[in-house]
mmCIF file of C-alpha atoms in Angstrom:
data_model
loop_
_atom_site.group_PDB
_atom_site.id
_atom_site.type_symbol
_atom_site.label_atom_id
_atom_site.label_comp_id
_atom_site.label_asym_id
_atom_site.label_seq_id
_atom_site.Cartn_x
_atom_site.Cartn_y
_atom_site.Cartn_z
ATOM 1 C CA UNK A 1 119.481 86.880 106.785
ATOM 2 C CA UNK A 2 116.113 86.634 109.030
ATOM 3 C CA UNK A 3 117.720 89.172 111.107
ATOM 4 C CA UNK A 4 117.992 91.829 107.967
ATOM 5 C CA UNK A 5 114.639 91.490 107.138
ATOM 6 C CA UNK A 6 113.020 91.678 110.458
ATOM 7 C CA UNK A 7 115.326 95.155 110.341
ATOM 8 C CA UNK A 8 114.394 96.051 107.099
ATOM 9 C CA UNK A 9 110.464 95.675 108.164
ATOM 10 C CA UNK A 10 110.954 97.526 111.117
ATOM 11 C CA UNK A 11 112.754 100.240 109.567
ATOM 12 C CA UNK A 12 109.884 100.192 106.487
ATOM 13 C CA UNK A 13 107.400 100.485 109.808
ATOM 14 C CA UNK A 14 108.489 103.519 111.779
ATOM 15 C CA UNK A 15 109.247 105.813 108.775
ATOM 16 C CA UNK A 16 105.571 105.262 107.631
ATOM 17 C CA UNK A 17 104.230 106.070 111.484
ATOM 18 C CA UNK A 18 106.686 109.071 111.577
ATOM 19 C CA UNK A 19 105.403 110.235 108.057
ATOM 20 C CA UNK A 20 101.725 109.595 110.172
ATOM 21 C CA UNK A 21 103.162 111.711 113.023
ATOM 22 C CA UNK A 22 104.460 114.400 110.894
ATOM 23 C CA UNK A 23 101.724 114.823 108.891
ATOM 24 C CA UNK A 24 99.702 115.344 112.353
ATOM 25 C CA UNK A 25 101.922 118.423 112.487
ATOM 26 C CA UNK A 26 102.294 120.001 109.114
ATOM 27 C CA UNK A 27 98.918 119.618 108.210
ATOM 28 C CA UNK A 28 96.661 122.932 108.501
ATOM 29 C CA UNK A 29 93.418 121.588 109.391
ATOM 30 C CA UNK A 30 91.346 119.242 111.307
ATOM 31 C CA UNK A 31 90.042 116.719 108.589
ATOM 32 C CA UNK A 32 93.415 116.518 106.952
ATOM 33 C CA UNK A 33 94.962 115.725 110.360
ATOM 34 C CA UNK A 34 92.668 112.451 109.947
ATOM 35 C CA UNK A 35 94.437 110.920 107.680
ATOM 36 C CA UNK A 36 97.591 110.488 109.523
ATOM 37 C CA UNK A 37 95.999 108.101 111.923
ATOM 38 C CA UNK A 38 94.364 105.921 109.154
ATOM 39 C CA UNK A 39 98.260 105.995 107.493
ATOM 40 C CA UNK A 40 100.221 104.651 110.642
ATOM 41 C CA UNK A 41 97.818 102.186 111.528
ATOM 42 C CA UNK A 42 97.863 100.590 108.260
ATOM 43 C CA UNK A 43 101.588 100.353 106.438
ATOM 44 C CA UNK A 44 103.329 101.121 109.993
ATOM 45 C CA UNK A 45 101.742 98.759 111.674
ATOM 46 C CA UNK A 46 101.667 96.303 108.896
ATOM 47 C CA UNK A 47 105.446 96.089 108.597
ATOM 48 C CA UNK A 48 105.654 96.055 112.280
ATOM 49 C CA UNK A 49 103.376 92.958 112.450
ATOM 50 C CA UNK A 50 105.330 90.917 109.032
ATOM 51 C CA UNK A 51 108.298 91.867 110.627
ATOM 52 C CA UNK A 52 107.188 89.916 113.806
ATOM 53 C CA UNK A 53 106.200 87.224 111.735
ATOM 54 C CA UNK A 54 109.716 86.808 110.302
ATOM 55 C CA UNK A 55 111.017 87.059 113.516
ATOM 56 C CA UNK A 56 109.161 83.981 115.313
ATOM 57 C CA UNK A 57 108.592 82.055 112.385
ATOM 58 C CA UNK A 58 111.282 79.665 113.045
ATOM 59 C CA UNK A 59 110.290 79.070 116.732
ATOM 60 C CA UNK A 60 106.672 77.905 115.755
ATOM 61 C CA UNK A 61 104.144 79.854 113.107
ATOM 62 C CA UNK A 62 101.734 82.034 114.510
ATOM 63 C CA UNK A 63 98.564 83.461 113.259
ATOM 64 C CA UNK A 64 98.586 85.895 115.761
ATOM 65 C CA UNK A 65 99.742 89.190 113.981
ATOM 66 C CA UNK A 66 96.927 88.814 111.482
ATOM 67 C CA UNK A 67 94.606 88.739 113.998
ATOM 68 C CA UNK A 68 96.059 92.370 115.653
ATOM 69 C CA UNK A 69 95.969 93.310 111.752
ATOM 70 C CA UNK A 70 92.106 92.180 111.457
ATOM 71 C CA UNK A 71 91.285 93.789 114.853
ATOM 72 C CA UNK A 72 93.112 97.424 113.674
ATOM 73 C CA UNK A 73 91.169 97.237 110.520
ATOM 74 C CA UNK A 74 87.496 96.647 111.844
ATOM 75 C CA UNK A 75 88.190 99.387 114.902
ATOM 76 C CA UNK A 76 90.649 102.462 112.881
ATOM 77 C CA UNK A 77 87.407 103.416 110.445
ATOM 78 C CA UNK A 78 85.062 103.746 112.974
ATOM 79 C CA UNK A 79 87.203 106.028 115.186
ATOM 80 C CA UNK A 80 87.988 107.780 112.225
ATOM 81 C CA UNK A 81 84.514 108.244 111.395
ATOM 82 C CA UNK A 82 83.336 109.131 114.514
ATOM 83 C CA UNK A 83 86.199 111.932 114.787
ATOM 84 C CA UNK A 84 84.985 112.695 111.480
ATOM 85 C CA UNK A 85 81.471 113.293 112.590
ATOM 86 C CA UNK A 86 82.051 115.457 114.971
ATOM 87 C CA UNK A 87 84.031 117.646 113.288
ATOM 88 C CA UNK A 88 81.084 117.891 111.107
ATOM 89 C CA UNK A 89 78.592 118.542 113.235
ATOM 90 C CA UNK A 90 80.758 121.457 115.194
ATOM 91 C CA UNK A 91 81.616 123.101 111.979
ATOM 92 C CA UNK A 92 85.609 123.024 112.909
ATOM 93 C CA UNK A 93 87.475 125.108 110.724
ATOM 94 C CA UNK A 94 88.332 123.290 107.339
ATOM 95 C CA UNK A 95 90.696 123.939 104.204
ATOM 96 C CA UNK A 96 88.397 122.105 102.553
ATOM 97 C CA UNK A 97 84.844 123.698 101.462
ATOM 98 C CA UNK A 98 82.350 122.202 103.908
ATOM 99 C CA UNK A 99 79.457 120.475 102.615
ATOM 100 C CA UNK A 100 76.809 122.852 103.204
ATOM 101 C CA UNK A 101 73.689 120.751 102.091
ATOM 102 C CA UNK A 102 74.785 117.080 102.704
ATOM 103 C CA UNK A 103 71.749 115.565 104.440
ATOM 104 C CA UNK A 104 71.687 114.651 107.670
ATOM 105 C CA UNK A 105 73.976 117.068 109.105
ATOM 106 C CA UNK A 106 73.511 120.168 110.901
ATOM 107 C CA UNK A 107 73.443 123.449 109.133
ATOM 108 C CA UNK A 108 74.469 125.871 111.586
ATOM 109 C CA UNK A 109 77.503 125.656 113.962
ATOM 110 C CA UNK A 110 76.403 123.850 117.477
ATOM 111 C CA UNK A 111 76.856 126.609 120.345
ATOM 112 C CA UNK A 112 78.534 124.462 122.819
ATOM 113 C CA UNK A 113 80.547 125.358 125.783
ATOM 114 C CA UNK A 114 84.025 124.934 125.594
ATOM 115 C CA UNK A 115 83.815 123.119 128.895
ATOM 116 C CA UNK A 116 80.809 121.007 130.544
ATOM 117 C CA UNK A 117 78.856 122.701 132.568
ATOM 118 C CA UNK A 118 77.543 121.416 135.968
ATOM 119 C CA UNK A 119 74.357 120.006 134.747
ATOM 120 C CA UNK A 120 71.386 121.522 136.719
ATOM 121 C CA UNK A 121 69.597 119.159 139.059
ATOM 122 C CA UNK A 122 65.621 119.558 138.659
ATOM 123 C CA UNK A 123 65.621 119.602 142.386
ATOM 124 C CA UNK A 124 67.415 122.564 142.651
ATOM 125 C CA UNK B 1 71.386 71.177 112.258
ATOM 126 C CA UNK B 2 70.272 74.951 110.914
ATOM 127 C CA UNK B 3 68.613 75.273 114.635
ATOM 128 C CA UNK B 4 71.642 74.771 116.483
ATOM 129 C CA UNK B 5 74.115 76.940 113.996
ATOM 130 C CA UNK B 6 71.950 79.675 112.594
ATOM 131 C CA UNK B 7 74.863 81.404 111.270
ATOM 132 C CA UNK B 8 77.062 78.850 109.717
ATOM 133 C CA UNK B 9 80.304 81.368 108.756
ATOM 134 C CA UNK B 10 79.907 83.749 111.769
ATOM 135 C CA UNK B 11 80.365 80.373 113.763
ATOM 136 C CA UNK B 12 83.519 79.184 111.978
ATOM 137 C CA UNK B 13 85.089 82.556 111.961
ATOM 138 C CA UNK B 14 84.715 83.058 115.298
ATOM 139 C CA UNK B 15 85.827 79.518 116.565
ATOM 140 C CA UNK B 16 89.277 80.147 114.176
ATOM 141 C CA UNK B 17 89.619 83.704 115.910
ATOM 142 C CA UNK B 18 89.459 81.745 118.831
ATOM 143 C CA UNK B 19 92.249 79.316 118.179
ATOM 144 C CA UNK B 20 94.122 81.545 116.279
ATOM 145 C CA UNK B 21 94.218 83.793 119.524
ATOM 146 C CA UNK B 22 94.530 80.974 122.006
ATOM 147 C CA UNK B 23 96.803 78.387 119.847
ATOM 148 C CA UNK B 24 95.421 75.028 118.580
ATOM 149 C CA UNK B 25 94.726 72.595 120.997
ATOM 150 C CA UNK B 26 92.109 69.814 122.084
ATOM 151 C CA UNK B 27 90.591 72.388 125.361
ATOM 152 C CA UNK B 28 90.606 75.263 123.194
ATOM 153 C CA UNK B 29 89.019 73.373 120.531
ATOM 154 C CA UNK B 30 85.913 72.526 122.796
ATOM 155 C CA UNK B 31 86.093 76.410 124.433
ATOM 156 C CA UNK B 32 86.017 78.261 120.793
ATOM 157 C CA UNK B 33 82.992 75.274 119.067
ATOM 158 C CA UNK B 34 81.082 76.121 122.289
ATOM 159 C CA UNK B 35 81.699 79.882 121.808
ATOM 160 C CA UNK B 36 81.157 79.465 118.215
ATOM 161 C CA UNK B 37 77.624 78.540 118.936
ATOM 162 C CA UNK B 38 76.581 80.548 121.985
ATOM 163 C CA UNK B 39 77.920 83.851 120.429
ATOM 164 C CA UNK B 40 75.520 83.856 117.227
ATOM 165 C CA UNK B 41 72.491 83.371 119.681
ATOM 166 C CA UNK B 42 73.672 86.054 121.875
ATOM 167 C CA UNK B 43 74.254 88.967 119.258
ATOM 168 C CA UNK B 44 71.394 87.337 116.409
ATOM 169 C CA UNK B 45 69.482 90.396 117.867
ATOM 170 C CA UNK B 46 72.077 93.132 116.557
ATOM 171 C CA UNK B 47 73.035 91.208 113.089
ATOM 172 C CA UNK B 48 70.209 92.181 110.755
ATOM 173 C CA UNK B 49 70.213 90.115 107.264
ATOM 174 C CA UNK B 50 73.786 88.283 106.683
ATOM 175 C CA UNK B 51 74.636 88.605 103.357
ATOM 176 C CA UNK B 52 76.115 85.467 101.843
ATOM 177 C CA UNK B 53 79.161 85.381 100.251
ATOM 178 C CA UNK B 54 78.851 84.379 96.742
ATOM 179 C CA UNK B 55 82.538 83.821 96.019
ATOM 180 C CA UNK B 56 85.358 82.776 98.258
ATOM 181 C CA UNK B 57 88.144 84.034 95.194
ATOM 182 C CA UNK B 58 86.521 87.003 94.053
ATOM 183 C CA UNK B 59 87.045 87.678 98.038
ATOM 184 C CA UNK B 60 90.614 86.628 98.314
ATOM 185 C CA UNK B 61 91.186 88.366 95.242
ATOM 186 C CA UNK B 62 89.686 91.944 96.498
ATOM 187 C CA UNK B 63 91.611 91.503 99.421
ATOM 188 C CA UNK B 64 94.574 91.238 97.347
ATOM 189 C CA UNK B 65 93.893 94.627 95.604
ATOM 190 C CA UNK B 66 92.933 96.538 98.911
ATOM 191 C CA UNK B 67 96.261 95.174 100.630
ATOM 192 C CA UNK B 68 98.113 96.821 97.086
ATOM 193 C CA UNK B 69 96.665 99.842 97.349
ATOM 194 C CA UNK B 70 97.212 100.153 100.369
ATOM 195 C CA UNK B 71 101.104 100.095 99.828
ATOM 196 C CA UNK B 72 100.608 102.551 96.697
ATOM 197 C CA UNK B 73 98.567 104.507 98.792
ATOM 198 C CA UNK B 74 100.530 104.952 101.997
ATOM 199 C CA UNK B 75 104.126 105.801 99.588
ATOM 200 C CA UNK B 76 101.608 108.851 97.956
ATOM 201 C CA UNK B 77 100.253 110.311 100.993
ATOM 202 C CA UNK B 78 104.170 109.971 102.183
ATOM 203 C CA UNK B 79 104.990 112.010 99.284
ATOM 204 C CA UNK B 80 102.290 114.589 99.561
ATOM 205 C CA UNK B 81 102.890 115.009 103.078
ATOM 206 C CA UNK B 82 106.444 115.266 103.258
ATOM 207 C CA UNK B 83 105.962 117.511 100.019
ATOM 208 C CA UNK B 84 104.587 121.183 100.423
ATOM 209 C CA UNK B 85 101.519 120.940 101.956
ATOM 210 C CA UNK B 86 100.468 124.359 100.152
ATOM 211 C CA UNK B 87 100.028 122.884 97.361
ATOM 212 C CA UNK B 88 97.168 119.672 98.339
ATOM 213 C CA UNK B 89 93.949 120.093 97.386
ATOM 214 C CA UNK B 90 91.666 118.319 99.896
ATOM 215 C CA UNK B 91 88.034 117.746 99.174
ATOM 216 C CA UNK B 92 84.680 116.794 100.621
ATOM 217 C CA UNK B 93 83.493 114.193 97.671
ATOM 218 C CA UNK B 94 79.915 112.791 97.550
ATOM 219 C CA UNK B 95 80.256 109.058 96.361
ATOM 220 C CA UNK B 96 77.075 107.722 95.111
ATOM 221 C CA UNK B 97 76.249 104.654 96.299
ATOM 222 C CA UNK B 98 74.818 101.501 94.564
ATOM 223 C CA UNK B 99 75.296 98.885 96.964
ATOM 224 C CA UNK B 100 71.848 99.005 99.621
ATOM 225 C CA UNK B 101 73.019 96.230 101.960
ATOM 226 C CA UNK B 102 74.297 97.719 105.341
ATOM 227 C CA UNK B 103 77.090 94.740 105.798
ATOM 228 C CA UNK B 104 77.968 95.762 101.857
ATOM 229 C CA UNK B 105 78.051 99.622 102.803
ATOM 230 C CA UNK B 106 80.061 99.109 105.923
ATOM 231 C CA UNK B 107 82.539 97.198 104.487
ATOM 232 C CA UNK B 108 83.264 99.736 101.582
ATOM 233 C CA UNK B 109 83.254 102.229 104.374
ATOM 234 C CA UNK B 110 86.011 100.749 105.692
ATOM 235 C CA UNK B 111 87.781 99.655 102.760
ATOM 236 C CA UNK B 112 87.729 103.229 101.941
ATOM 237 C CA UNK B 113 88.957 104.315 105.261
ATOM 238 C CA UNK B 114 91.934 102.150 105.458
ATOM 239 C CA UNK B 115 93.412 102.868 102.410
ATOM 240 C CA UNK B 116 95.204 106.501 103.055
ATOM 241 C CA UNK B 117 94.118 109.346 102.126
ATOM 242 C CA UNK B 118 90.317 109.265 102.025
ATOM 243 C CA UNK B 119 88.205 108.771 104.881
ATOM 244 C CA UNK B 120 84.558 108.209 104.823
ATOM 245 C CA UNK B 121 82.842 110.849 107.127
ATOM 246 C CA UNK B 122 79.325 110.910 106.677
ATOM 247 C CA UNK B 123 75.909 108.519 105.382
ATOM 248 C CA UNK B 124 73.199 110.362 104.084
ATOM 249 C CA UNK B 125 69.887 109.308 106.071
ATOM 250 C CA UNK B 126 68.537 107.538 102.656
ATOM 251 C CA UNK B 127 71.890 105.400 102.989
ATOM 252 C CA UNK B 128 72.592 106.882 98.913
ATOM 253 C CA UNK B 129 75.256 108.788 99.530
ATOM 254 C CA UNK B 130 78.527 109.378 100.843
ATOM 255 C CA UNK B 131 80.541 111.501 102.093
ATOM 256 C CA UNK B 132 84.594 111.122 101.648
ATOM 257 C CA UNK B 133 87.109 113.637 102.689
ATOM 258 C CA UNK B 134 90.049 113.056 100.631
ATOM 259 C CA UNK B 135 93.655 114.490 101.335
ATOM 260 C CA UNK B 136 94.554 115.358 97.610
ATOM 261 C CA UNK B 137 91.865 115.556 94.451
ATOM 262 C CA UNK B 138 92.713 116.294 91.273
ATOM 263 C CA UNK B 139 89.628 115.229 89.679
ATOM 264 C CA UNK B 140 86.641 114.120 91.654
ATOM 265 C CA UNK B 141 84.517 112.486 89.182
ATOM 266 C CA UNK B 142 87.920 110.217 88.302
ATOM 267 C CA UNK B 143 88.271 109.759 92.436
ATOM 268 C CA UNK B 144 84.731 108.114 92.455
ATOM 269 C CA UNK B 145 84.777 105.963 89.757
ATOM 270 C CA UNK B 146 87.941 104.696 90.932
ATOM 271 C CA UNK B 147 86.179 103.707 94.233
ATOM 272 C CA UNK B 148 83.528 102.492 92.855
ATOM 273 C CA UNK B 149 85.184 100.350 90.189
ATOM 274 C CA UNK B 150 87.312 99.169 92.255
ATOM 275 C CA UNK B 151 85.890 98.553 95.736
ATOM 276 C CA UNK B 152 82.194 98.626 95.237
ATOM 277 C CA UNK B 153 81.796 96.390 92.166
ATOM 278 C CA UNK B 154 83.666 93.320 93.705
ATOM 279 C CA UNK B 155 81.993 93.622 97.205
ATOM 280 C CA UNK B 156 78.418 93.245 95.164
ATOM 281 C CA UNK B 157 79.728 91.141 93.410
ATOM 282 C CA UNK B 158 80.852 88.617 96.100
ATOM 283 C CA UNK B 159 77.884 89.536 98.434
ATOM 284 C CA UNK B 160 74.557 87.740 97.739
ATOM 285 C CA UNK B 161 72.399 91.566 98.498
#
């Protein structure tokens, strides 16, 4: 009976990361490719987690899990922010009007190379 | 008593991280208290102004309705992404923000974030607005007082700010 649920968890898990995944290819543009990381790291990993609670609970309870679940939810919104900046600040391509006059960001495309450039040395 | 343990709930949440991680027992015990109290002198620089928490249910019970929408949440985005993707209409949204607190902001930040299919991209410099890319809007002004009501109005309400 354990064993069904622990499958049924699982199963629950991997069709929400590979919804994440496929999302990261259907989607047309940058900021809407976002989301699919916020998506598997929450449901996908959530069942993944319950479903190894089920699984150990008989050998001993651990409150391990919910730690890995606290950890993913204080880290995944700042990388998704900071992704989220930059694609701000470097104007990427958007479906999406961009917000022209929000304050604080940049209001014309950045002219960076596409590759880093040896930096100069004064010395030189 | 206030000297040695400036910051009362930082130092019991991080000694039960502690055993949580390293499994209850007498050595571990000792190792997370004494962690417990070194850590909060250590970071006091980077903390700011705690808030205090004005009310351990009203906390449990947000929780609650994050984890829920979450669910709800992650089956729509599902949907709309296995659905045509023609036919979303993402959005940049400006959510006006009444909380001032910085813990109180971050926090909705990342309540935001974690729920699919809106993710909080940009603070003005004032710290009164923000900026939310969401996957599918079909009415903004009902997709911010949804946040609002819903995340933003329990978090002030639990935090003392």
């Amino acid at each position: 009976m354990l064993d069904f649920l622990v499958s049924i968890l699982l199963l629950v898990g991997s069709f929400f990361i590979v919804v994440g995944a496929f999302g990261l290819v259907r989607l047309p543009d940058f900021f809407m490719r976002l989301h699919g990381q916020t998506k598997s790291t929450t449901l996908g990993v959530g069942s993944f987690l319950l479903a190894s609670v089920v699984h150990t609970v008989d050998g001993g309870f651990t409150l391990q899990e919910l730690l890995i679940a606290l950890f993913l939810f204080i880290t995944a919104p700042v990388s998704a922010f900071l992704l989220g900046q930059v694609g701000l600040q470097r104007h990427v391509p958007s479906r999406a009007p961009l917000p022209e006059d929000f304050p604080g960001l940049r209001h014309e495309p950045m002219d960076l190379p596409s590759r880093a450039r040896p930096a100069s040395h004064p010395g030189d | 008593m206030t000297k040695l343990c400036p910051f009362p709930m930082l130092s019991m949440a991080l000694a039960g991280t502690w055993l949580m991680l390293a499994g209850f027992s007498l050595p571990h015990l000792v190792l997370g208290s004494l962690f417990a109290i070194m850590i909060p002198f250590v970071i006091a620089p980077l903390l700011g102004v705690l808030p205090g928490v004005r009310s351990v249910i009203g906390a449990m019970r947000l929780t609650g309705h994050v984890m829920w929408d979450i669910i709800v949440a992650n089956i729509t985005v599902a949907r709309l992404v296995l659905g045509p993707v023609s036919r979303l209409r993402p959005a940049f949204v400006e959510v006006p923000l009444t909380a001032t607190h910085p813990y109180a902001i971050s926090l909705f930040m990342s309540m935001i974030s974690i729920t699919p299919g809106s993710i909080p991209l940009a603070l003005s410099p004032d710290a009164r607005t923000l900026l939310v890319h969401v996957l599918h809007v079909e009415d903004e002004e009902v997709f911010v007082s949804n946040v609002k009501e819903r995340y933003e109005r329990p978090l002030m309400e639990i935090l003392e700010c």
